[in-house]
Tab-separated table of C-alpha atoms in Angstrom:
chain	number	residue	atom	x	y	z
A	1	UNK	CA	-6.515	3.404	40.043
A	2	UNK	CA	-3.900	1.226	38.396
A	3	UNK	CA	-1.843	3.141	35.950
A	4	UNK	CA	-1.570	2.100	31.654
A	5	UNK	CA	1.508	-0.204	32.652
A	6	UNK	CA	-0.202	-2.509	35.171
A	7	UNK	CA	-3.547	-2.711	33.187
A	8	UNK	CA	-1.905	-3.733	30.003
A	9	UNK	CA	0.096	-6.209	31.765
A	10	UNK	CA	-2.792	-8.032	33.927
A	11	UNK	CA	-4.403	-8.328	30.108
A	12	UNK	CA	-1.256	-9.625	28.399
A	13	UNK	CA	-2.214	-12.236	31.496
A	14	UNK	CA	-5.473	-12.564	30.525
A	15	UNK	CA	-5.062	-13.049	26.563
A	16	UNK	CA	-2.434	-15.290	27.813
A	17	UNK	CA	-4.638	-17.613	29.619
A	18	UNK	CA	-7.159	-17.619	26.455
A	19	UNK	CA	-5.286	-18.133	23.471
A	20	UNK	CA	-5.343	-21.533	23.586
A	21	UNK	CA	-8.919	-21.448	22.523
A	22	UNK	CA	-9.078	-18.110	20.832
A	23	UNK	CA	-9.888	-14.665	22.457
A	24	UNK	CA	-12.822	-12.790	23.100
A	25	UNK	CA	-11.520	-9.081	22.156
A	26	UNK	CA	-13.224	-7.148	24.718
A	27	UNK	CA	-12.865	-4.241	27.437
A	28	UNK	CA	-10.173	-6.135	29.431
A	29	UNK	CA	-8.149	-6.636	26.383
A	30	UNK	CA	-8.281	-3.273	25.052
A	31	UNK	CA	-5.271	-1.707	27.070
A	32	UNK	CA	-3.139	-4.567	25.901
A	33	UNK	CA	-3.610	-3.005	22.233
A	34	UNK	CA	-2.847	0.539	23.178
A	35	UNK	CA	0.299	1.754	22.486
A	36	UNK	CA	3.264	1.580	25.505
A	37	UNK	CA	3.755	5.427	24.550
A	38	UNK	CA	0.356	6.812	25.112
A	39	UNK	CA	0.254	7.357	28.627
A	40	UNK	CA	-1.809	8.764	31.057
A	41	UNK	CA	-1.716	12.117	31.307
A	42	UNK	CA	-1.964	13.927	35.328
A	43	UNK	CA	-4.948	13.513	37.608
A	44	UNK	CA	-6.949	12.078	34.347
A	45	UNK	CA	-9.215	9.613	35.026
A	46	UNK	CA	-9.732	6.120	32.816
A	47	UNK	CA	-13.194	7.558	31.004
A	48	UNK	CA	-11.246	10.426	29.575
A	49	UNK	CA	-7.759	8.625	28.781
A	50	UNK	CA	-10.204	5.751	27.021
A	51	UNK	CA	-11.494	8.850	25.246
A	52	UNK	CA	-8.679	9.677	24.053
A	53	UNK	CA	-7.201	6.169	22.357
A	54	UNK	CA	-7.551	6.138	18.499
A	55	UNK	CA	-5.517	3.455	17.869
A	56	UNK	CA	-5.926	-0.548	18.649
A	57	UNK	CA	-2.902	-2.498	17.762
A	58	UNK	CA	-4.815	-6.167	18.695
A	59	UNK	CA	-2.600	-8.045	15.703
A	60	UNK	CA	-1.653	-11.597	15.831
A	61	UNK	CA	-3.539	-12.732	19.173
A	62	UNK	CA	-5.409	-15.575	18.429
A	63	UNK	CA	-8.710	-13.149	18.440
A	64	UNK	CA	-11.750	-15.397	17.654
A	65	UNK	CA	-14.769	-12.907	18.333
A	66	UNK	CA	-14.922	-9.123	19.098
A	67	UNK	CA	-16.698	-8.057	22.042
A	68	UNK	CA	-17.921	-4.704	23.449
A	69	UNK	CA	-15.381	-2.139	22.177
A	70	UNK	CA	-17.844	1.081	23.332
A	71	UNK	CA	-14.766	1.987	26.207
A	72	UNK	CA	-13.019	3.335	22.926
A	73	UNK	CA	-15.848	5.026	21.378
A	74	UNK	CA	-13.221	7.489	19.543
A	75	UNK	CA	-10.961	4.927	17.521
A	76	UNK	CA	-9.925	5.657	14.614
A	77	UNK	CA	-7.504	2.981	13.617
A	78	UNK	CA	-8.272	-1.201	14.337
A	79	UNK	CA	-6.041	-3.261	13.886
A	80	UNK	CA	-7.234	-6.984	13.932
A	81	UNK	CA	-5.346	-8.850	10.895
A	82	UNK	CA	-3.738	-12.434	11.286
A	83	UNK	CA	-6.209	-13.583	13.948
A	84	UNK	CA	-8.970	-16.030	14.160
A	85	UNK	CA	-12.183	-14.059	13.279
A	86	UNK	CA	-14.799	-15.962	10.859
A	87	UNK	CA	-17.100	-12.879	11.053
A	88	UNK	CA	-17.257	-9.152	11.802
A	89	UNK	CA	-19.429	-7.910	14.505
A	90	UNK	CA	-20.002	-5.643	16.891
A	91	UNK	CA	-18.116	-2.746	15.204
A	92	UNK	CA	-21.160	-0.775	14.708
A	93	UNK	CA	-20.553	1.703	17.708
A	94	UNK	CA	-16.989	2.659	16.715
A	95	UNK	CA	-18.359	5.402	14.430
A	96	UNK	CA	-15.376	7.494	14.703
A	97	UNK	CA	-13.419	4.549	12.844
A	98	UNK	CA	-11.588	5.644	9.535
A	99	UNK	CA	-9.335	2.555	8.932
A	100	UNK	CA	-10.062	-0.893	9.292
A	101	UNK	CA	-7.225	-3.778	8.923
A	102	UNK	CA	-8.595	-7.601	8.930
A	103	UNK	CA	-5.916	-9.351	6.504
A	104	UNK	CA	-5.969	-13.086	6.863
A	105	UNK	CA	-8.678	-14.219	8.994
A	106	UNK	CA	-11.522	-16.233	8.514
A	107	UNK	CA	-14.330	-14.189	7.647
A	108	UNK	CA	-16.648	-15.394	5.017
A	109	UNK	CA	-19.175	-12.890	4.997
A	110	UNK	CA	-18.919	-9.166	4.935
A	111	UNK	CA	-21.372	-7.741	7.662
A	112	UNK	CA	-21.556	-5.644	10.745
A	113	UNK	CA	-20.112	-2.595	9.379
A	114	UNK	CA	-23.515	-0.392	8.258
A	115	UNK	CA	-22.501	1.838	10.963
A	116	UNK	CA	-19.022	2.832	9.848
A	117	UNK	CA	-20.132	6.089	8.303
A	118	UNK	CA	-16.591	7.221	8.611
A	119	UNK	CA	-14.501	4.345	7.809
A	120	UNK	CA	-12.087	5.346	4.574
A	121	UNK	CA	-9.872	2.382	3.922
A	122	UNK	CA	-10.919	-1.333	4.785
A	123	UNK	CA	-8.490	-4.376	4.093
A	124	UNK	CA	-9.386	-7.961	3.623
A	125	UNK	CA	-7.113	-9.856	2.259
A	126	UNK	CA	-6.367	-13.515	3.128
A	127	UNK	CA	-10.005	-13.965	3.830
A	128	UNK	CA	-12.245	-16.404	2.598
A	129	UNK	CA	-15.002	-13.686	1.341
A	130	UNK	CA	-16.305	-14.483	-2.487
A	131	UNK	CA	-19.283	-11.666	-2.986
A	132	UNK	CA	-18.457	-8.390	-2.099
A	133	UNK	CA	-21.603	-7.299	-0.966
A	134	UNK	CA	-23.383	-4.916	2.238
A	135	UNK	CA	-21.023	-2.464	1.710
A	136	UNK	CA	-23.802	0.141	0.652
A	137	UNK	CA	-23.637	2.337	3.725
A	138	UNK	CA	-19.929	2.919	3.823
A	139	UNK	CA	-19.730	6.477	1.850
A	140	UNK	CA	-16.607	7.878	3.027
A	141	UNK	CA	-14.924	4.526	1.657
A	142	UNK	CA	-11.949	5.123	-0.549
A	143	UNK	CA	-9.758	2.004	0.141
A	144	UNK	CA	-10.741	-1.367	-0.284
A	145	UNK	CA	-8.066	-3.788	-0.518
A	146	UNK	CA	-7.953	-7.223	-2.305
A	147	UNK	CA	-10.138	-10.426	-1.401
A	148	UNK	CA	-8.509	-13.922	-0.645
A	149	UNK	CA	-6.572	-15.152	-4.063
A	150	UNK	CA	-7.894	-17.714	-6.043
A	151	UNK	CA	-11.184	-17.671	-4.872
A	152	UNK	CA	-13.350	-16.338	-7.985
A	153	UNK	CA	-15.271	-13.233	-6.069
A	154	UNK	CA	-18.664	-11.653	-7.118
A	155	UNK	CA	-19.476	-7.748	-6.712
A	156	UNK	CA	-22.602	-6.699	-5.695
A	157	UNK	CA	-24.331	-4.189	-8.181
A	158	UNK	CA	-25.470	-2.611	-5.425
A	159	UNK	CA	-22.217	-2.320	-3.290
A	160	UNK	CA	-20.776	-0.705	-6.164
A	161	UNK	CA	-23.062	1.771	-6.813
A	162	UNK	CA	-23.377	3.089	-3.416
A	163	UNK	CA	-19.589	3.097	-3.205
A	164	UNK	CA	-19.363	6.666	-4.846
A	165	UNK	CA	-16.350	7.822	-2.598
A	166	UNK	CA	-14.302	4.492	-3.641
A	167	UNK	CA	-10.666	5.467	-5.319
A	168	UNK	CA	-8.387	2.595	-4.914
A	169	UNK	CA	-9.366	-1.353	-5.187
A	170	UNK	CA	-6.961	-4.161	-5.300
A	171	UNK	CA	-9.181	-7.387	-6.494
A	172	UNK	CA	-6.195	-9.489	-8.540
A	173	UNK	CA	-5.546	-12.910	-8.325
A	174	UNK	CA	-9.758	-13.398	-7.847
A	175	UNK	CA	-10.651	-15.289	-11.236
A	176	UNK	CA	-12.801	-12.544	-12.039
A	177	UNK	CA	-13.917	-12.861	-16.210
A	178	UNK	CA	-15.792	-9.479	-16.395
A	179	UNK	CA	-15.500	-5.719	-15.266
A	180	UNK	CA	-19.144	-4.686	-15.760
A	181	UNK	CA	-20.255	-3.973	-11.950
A	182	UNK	CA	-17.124	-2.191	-11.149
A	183	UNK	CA	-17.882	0.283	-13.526
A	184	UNK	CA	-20.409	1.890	-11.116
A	185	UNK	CA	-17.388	3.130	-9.193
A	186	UNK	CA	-18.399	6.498	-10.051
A	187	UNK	CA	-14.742	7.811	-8.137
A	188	UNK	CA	-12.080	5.276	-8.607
A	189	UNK	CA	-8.910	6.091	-9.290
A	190	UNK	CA	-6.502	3.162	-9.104
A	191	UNK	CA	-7.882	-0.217	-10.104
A	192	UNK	CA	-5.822	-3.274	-9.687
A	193	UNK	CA	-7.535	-6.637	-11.774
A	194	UNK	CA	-4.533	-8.177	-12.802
A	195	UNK	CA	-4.110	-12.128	-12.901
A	196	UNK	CA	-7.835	-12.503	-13.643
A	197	UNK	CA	-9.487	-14.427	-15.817
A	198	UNK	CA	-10.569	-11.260	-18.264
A	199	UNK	CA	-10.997	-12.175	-21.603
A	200	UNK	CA	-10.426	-10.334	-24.965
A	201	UNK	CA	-14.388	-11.366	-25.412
A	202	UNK	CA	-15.204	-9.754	-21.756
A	203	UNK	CA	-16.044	-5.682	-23.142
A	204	UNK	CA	-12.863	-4.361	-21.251
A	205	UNK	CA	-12.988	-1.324	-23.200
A	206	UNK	CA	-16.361	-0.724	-22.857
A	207	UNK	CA	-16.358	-1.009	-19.311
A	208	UNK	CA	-13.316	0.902	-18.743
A	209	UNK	CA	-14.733	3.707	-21.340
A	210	UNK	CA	-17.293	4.879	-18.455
A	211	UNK	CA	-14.568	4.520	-15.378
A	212	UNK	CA	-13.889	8.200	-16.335
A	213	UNK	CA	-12.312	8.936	-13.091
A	214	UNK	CA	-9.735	6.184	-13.542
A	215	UNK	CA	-6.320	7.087	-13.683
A	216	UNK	CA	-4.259	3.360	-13.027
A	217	UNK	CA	-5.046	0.344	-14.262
A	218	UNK	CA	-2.922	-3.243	-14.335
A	219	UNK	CA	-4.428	-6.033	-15.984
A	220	UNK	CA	-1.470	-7.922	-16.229
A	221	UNK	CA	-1.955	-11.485	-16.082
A	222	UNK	CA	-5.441	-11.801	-17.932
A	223	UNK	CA	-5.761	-13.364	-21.150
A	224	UNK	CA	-7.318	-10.439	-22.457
A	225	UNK	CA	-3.652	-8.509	-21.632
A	226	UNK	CA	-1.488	-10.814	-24.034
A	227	UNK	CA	0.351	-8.847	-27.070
A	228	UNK	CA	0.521	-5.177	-27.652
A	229	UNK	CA	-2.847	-4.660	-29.251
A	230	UNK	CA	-4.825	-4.345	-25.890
A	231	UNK	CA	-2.320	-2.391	-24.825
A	232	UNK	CA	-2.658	0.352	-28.104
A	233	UNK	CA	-6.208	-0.385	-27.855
A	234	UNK	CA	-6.891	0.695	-24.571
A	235	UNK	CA	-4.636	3.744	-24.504
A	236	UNK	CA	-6.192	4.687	-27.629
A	237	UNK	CA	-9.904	4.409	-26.555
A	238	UNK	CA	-9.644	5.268	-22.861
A	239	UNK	CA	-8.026	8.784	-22.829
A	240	UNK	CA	-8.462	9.127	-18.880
A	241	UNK	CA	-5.857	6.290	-17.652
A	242	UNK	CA	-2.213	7.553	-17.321
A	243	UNK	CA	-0.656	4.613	-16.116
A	244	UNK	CA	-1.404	1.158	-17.766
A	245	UNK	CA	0.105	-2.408	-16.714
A	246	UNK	CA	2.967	-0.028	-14.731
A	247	UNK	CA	3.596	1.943	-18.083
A	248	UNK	CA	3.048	5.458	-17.552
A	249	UNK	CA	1.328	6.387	-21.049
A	250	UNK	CA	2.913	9.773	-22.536
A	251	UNK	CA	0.648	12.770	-24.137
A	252	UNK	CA	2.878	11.389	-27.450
A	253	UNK	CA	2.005	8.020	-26.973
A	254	UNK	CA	-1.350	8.603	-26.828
A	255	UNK	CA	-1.604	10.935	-30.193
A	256	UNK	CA	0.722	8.892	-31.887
A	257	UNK	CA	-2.092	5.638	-31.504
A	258	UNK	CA	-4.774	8.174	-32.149
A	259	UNK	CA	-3.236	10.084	-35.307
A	260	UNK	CA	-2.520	5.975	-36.005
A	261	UNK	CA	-6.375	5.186	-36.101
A	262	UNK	CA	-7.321	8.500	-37.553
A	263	UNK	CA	-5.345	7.543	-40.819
A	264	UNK	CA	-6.581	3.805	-40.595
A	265	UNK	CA	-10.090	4.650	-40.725
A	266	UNK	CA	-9.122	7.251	-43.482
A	267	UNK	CA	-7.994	4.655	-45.717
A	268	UNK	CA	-10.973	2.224	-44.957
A	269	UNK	CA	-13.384	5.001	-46.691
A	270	UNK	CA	-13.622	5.654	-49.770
A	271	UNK	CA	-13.095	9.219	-51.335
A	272	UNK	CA	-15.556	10.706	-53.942
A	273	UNK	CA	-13.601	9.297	-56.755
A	274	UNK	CA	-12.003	6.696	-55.387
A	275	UNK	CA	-12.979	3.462	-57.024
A	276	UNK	CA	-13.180	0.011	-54.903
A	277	UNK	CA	-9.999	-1.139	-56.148
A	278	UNK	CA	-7.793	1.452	-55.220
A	279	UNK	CA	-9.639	1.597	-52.094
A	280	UNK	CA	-8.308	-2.012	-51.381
A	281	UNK	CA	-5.475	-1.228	-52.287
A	282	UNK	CA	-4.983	1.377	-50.409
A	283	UNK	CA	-6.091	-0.440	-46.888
A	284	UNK	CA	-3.596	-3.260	-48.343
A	285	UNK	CA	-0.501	-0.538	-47.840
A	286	UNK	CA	-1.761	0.597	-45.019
A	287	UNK	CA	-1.540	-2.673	-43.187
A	288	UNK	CA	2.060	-2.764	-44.152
């Protein structure tokens, strides 16, 4: 039986001979993306040293399709970004998989990945994806890095909902004008929608008011984010997010705005002998 050496090298031949067209990531290819250090180990044979593999490094090699990957039913780690994919398929079997890297490719449509039960952090960025959609099976999902930029992308209700183990999503620089279906991301934790197109008309705060479980948020870059009165206004109404636009927002901070509003609203009412006139007056000093 040839040893790792000799079978990576006779499929560095083989992806060699492809790449002009694009390659066919399949069972020949697969030693050519396990790492030179994991070696054999004594008398094993190749079902049980395939068992073993966890990682694929198959980055940058002109990878148009992806074959029959069952040889490595126990990977945990793919990595497939800068090729030539326009789809994802055949993944299904790799239920072991936890982390799944397809930066800048092709792909259009997310798909083939129902059976990824395990998977935990999925990037796509540099793609050409615009609805983020069939996404509803992956529970154990807590990464989900951002989309192609530019391209105005559309969140399936759906997606989002089922996505109850999601903590950290990166979808800036995707012309996106409203939060409303990400706040169904019952878990998330750090949410990055800066350079969007979110307006000061587009119910940030109300939206963000129910992502309870939010801790970081930048929306740097929307139109909505322009002065320091979103800024107050958010810290002020969302008492959940820590860090805002890269600020970390201080326990003093925070009263100060609230004590701030308290005594705002407090001069906007009047007391039970307070005529209208001095009440006016009153919210005129205030306003100083």
């Amino acid at each position: 039986m040839a040893n790792n050496s000799t079978v990576g090298e006779e499929a560095s031949s083989s992806l060699s001979l492809l790449s002009s067209d694009g390659v066919i990531l399949d069972g020949d290819q697969i030693p050519e993306g396990i790492s030179r250090n994991f070696v054999r180990l004594p008398g094993e044979d190749g079902t049980d040293f395939y068992n073993r593999v966890t990682h694929l490094h198959h980055q940058r090699q002109k990878i148009r399709q992806i074959g029959d990957l069952s040889l490595v039913k126990n990977l945990t780690v793919l990595y497939l970004y800068e090729n030539r994919l326009d789809s994802i398929e055949r993944l299904d079997n790799l239920v072991n998989l936890q982390m799944l890297y397809l930066q800048r490719n092709r792909i259009r449509v997310l798909g083939g990945l129902s059976g990824l039960k395990k998977l935990k952090k999925l990037y796509l960025s540099g793609n050409r994806i615009r609805r983020v959609e069939n996404l509803e099976m992956l529970t154990s999902l807590q990464d989900h890095q951002h989309l192609k930029e530019n391209e105005k992308v559309d969140f399936d209700p759906r997606t989002c909902l089922s996505l109850k183990s999601l903590q950290v999503l990166n979808t800036s620089h995707n012309r996106m004008d409203t939060l409303q279906d990400l706040q169904k991301l019952k878990s998330i934790v750090t949410l990055d929608a800066s350079n969007n197109n979110l307006g000061a008309d587009s119910k940030i705060v109300e939206h963000l008011s129910k992502m309870s479980t939010l801790r970081e948020l930048d929306l740097r870059g929307n139109p909505a984010a322009r002065g320091t009165r979103h800024w107050e206004t958010l810290v002020g109404e969302c008492g959940h997010i820590c860090n805002l636009n890269g600020k970390p927002v201080s326990h003093t901070t925070r009263t100060m705005l609230k004590n701030m509003k308290a005594m705002l609203s407090n001069a906007n009412l009047p007391g039970p002998h307070q005529s209208s006139g001095t009440r006016d007056h009153t919210k005129t000093r205030m306003k100083l």
